[in-house]
CSV table of C-alpha atoms in Angstrom, one decimal:
chain,number,residue,atom,x,y,z
A,444,GLU,CA,-0.8,-9.4,-18.6
A,445,ALA,CA,-3.4,-10.2,-15.9
A,446,GLY,CA,-3.0,-8.4,-12.6
A,447,VAL,CA,-3.3,-9.6,-9.1
A,448,ALA,CA,-6.7,-11.2,-8.5
A,449,GLN,CA,-8.6,-11.2,-5.2
A,450,SER,CA,-11.9,-12.6,-4.0
A,451,PRO,CA,-14.3,-11.9,-2.6
A,452,ARG,CA,-14.4,-8.1,-3.2
A,453,TYR,CA,-16.7,-7.5,-0.3
A,454,LYS,CA,-17.5,-9.5,2.9
A,455,ILE,CA,-19.8,-8.7,5.8
A,456,ILE,CA,-19.7,-10.9,8.9
A,457,GLU,CA,-20.5,-10.7,12.5
A,458,LYS,CA,-17.9,-10.6,15.2
A,459,ARG,CA,-16.5,-14.0,16.3
A,460,GLN,CA,-17.3,-15.5,12.9
A,461,SER,CA,-14.5,-16.7,10.6
A,462,VAL,CA,-13.6,-15.4,7.1
A,463,ALA,CA,-11.1,-16.3,4.4
A,464,PHE,CA,-9.7,-14.2,1.5
A,465,TRP,CA,-8.1,-15.5,-1.6
A,466,CYS,CA,-5.3,-14.0,-3.7
A,467,ASN,CA,-3.8,-15.1,-7.1
A,468,PRO,CA,-0.6,-13.1,-7.9
A,469,ILE,CA,0.7,-12.1,-11.2
A,470,SER,CA,2.0,-15.2,-13.1
A,471,GLY,CA,5.7,-15.8,-12.3
A,472,HIS,CA,5.8,-13.5,-9.3
A,473,ALA,CA,7.6,-15.3,-6.5
A,474,THR,CA,6.9,-12.9,-3.7
A,475,LEU,CA,3.4,-12.3,-2.3
A,476,TYR,CA,2.3,-9.8,0.4
A,477,TRP,CA,-0.9,-9.3,2.4
A,478,TYR,CA,-1.6,-5.8,3.7
A,479,GLN,CA,-4.3,-4.5,6.0
A,480,GLN,CA,-5.6,-1.0,5.2
A,481,ILE,CA,-7.9,0.5,7.8
A,482,LEU,CA,-10.0,3.4,6.6
A,483,GLY,CA,-8.1,6.6,6.4
A,484,GLN,CA,-4.7,5.0,6.9
A,485,GLY,CA,-1.9,3.6,4.7
A,486,PRO,CA,-1.6,-0.1,4.1
A,487,LYS,CA,0.2,-2.1,6.8
A,488,LEU,CA,2.1,-5.3,6.0
A,489,LEU,CA,0.7,-8.4,7.6
A,490,ILE,CA,2.7,-11.2,6.0
A,491,GLN,CA,5.2,-11.8,3.2
A,492,PHE,CA,5.8,-15.0,1.3
A,493,GLN,CA,8.7,-16.0,-0.9
A,494,ASN,CA,7.3,-18.9,-3.0
A,495,ASN,CA,5.6,-21.1,-0.4
A,496,GLY,CA,7.7,-20.0,2.6
A,497,VAL,CA,7.0,-17.2,5.1
A,498,VAL,CA,9.6,-14.4,5.0
A,499,ASP,CA,8.1,-12.0,7.4
A,500,ASP,CA,5.0,-12.4,9.6
A,501,SER,CA,6.1,-10.2,12.5
A,502,GLN,CA,3.0,-7.9,12.2
A,503,LEU,CA,0.5,-10.7,11.8
A,504,PRO,CA,-1.8,-11.1,14.9
A,505,LYS,CA,-1.2,-14.8,15.0
A,506,ASP,CA,-3.8,-15.5,17.7
A,507,ARG,CA,-6.5,-14.9,15.1
A,508,PHE,CA,-4.9,-14.4,11.7
A,509,SER,CA,-3.3,-17.2,9.6
A,510,ALA,CA,-2.1,-17.3,6.0
A,511,GLU,CA,-0.8,-19.9,3.7
A,512,ARG,CA,0.6,-20.3,0.2
A,513,LEU,CA,0.9,-24.0,-0.1
A,514,LYS,CA,1.9,-24.4,-3.7
A,515,GLY,CA,3.8,-21.1,-4.0
A,516,VAL,CA,1.2,-19.6,-6.2
A,517,ASP,CA,-2.1,-18.5,-4.8
A,518,SER,CA,-2.6,-17.6,-1.1
A,519,THR,CA,-5.4,-17.5,1.5
A,520,LEU,CA,-5.6,-15.3,4.5
A,521,LYS,CA,-8.0,-16.3,7.3
A,522,ILE,CA,-9.3,-14.5,10.4
A,523,GLN,CA,-10.8,-16.6,13.1
A,524,PRO,CA,-12.5,-15.3,15.1
A,525,ALA,CA,-13.1,-11.8,13.7
A,526,LYS,CA,-13.2,-8.7,15.9
A,527,LEU,CA,-14.8,-5.3,15.1
A,528,GLU,CA,-11.4,-3.8,14.7
A,529,ASP,CA,-10.6,-6.1,11.8
A,530,SER,CA,-12.9,-4.1,9.6
A,531,ALA,CA,-10.6,-3.0,6.8
A,532,VAL,CA,-9.5,-3.5,3.2
A,533,TYR,CA,-7.2,-6.5,2.8
A,534,LEU,CA,-4.8,-6.0,-0.1
A,535,CYS,CA,-2.7,-8.6,-1.8
A,536,ALA,CA,0.4,-7.6,-3.7
A,537,SER,CA,3.0,-9.5,-5.6
A,538,SER,CA,6.5,-8.9,-6.9
A,539,LEU,CA,8.8,-10.6,-9.3
A,540,ALA,CA,11.6,-11.1,-6.8
A,541,LEU,CA,12.4,-10.9,-3.1
A,542,ALA,CA,14.3,-7.7,-3.2
A,543,SER,CA,14.5,-4.5,-5.3
A,544,SER,CA,11.3,-5.3,-7.0
A,545,GLU,CA,8.2,-3.3,-7.5
A,546,GLN,CA,5.0,-4.5,-5.8
A,547,PHE,CA,1.7,-4.7,-7.8
A,548,PHE,CA,-1.5,-4.5,-5.8
A,549,GLY,CA,-4.8,-6.3,-6.3
A,550,PRO,CA,-8.2,-4.7,-6.0
A,551,GLY,CA,-8.6,-5.7,-2.3
A,552,THR,CA,-11.3,-7.3,-0.2
A,553,ARG,CA,-13.4,-4.9,1.9
A,554,LEU,CA,-14.3,-6.6,5.2
A,555,THR,CA,-17.0,-5.3,7.5
A,556,VAL,CA,-17.3,-6.9,10.9
A,557,LEU,CA,-20.6,-6.1,12.7
B,477,GLU,CA,11.1,1.6,13.8
B,478,LEU,CA,10.7,3.4,10.5
B,479,LYS,CA,8.2,6.3,10.5
B,480,VAL,CA,6.9,7.8,7.3
B,481,GLU,CA,5.0,11.1,7.6
B,482,GLN,CA,3.1,12.9,4.9
B,483,ASN,CA,1.8,16.4,4.9
B,484,PRO,CA,-0.6,17.8,4.3
B,485,LEU,CA,-3.1,15.0,5.1
B,486,PHE,CA,-5.9,16.8,3.3
B,487,LEU,CA,-5.5,19.2,0.4
B,488,SER,CA,-8.2,21.1,-1.3
B,489,MET,CA,-7.1,23.1,-4.3
B,490,GLN,CA,-8.5,24.8,-7.3
B,491,GLU,CA,-7.9,23.7,-10.9
B,492,GLY,CA,-4.9,25.4,-12.4
B,493,LYS,CA,-3.0,25.8,-9.2
B,494,ASN,CA,0.3,24.3,-8.2
B,495,TYR,CA,1.0,22.5,-4.9
B,496,THR,CA,3.5,20.1,-3.3
B,497,ILE,CA,3.0,17.1,-1.0
B,498,TYR,CA,5.8,16.2,1.3
B,499,CYS,CA,6.9,12.8,2.6
B,500,ASN,CA,9.4,12.6,5.4
B,501,TYR,CA,10.9,9.4,6.7
B,502,SER,CA,13.0,8.5,9.7
B,503,THR,CA,15.6,5.9,8.5
B,504,THR,CA,18.0,5.8,5.6
B,505,SER,CA,16.5,4.4,2.5
B,506,ASP,CA,17.4,4.7,-1.2
B,507,ARG,CA,14.1,3.5,-2.6
B,508,LEU,CA,10.7,5.3,-2.4
B,509,TYR,CA,7.4,4.8,-4.2
B,510,TRP,CA,4.5,7.1,-4.8
B,511,TYR,CA,1.0,5.5,-5.2
B,512,ARG,CA,-2.4,6.8,-6.1
B,513,GLN,CA,-5.6,5.4,-4.7
B,514,ASP,CA,-9.1,6.3,-5.9
B,515,PRO,CA,-12.0,5.8,-3.6
B,516,GLY,CA,-12.8,2.1,-3.3
B,517,LYS,CA,-9.9,1.1,-5.6
B,518,SER,CA,-6.5,-0.4,-5.1
B,519,LEU,CA,-3.1,1.3,-5.3
B,520,GLU,CA,-1.8,2.4,-8.6
B,521,SER,CA,2.0,2.9,-8.8
B,522,LEU,CA,3.0,6.4,-10.0
B,523,PHE,CA,6.7,6.7,-9.4
B,524,VAL,CA,9.7,4.6,-8.2
B,525,LEU,CA,12.6,6.7,-7.0
B,526,LEU,CA,15.8,4.8,-6.7
B,527,SER,CA,18.6,7.1,-5.7
B,528,ASN,CA,19.5,10.5,-4.2
B,529,GLY,CA,18.5,13.3,-6.5
B,530,ALA,CA,16.1,11.2,-8.5
B,531,VAL,CA,13.4,13.2,-10.3
B,532,LYS,CA,10.6,11.7,-12.3
B,533,GLN,CA,7.7,13.4,-14.1
B,534,GLU,CA,4.5,12.1,-15.6
B,535,GLY,CA,2.0,14.6,-16.9
B,536,ARG,CA,1.2,17.1,-14.2
B,537,LEU,CA,3.0,15.2,-11.5
B,538,MET,CA,6.7,15.3,-10.6
B,539,ALA,CA,8.4,13.4,-7.8
B,540,SER,CA,11.8,13.9,-6.3
B,541,LEU,CA,13.9,12.2,-3.7
B,542,ASP,CA,16.5,13.7,-1.3
B,543,THR,CA,17.9,10.8,0.7
B,544,LYS,CA,20.2,13.0,2.8
B,545,ALA,CA,17.2,15.0,4.0
B,546,ARG,CA,15.1,11.8,4.1
B,547,LEU,CA,12.5,13.7,2.1
B,548,SER,CA,10.5,13.1,-1.1
B,549,THR,CA,8.1,15.6,-2.7
B,550,LEU,CA,5.2,15.1,-5.1
B,551,HIS,CA,4.6,18.3,-7.1
B,552,ILE,CA,1.4,19.0,-8.8
B,553,THR,CA,1.4,21.5,-11.7
B,554,ALA,CA,-1.8,23.2,-13.0
B,555,ALA,CA,-4.1,20.7,-11.2
B,556,VAL,CA,-7.1,19.3,-12.9
B,557,HIS,CA,-10.1,17.5,-11.4
B,558,ASP,CA,-9.0,14.1,-12.6
B,559,LEU,CA,-6.1,14.3,-10.1
B,560,SER,CA,-8.5,14.1,-7.2
B,561,ALA,CA,-7.4,11.0,-5.2
B,562,THR,CA,-5.4,9.9,-2.2
B,563,TYR,CA,-1.7,9.8,-2.7
B,564,PHE,CA,0.6,7.6,-0.6
B,565,CYS,CA,4.4,7.5,-0.4
B,566,ALA,CA,6.0,4.3,0.7
B,567,VAL,CA,9.6,3.7,1.8
B,568,ASP,CA,11.3,0.5,1.0
B,569,MET,CA,13.5,-0.8,3.7
B,570,GLU,CA,15.4,-3.6,1.9
B,571,GLU,CA,16.4,-6.1,4.4
B,572,THR,CA,18.0,-9.6,4.2
B,573,SER,CA,14.5,-10.9,4.2
B,574,GLY,CA,13.7,-8.7,1.1
B,575,SER,CA,11.7,-5.7,0.2
B,576,ARG,CA,9.5,-4.2,2.9
B,577,LEU,CA,7.2,-1.2,2.3
B,578,THR,CA,6.2,1.3,5.0
B,579,PHE,CA,3.5,3.6,3.9
B,580,GLY,CA,2.7,7.2,5.0
B,581,GLU,CA,-0.8,8.1,6.1
B,582,GLY,CA,-1.8,9.4,2.7
B,583,THR,CA,-2.7,12.8,1.4
B,584,GLN,CA,-6.3,13.2,0.3
B,585,LEU,CA,-6.3,15.6,-2.7
B,586,THR,CA,-9.5,17.3,-3.9
B,587,VAL,CA,-9.3,19.5,-7.0
B,588,ASN,CA,-12.2,21.9,-7.3
B,589,PRO,CA,-13.3,23.3,-10.6
């Protein structure tokens, strides 16, 4: 069974530029999550989708971050414009159902903002 | 707001020794995960603990959950170098909106020969 796919794996941009990350969850997984993991910390949830609807985006900095999952399968996370403090690994995870379901993580995208 | 605290944050130990990592959390939850993360890699699920008193073991690692004390432990027996990694606990606060994980800060384990 293929795992959660993410691309790109690495990205270096200058501050104020825009960047987008892509995630393809495990086939059949209805719930998709985006996490931000700053170096030396645990992952922090940014946004959670159930199919193509947003379930929780309370911790998403909406002035610069946006995410979509238009067809309820793959998802993109965008940052516009990026700040230095956005340097982190962005992890995508998926789970089979909305509740009581283990999350499986992708390899992550490491973003460096200069 | 749920707080999840791990200790120690850094652990250096010799091969063959035993040690325990602690995970304390501030709000009632019956579902807790332990993950392993190698440098530059993603999170690998180790254990899912679903109820008070749950104990799970895999190789040299054993995890337990005490929901009344809001405490989980990850015990390492006779450590080997291959166990060197960062270990995270994550508490699942199931809400009407679904599963929501809050992670601890992580424990960076180094096993020395």
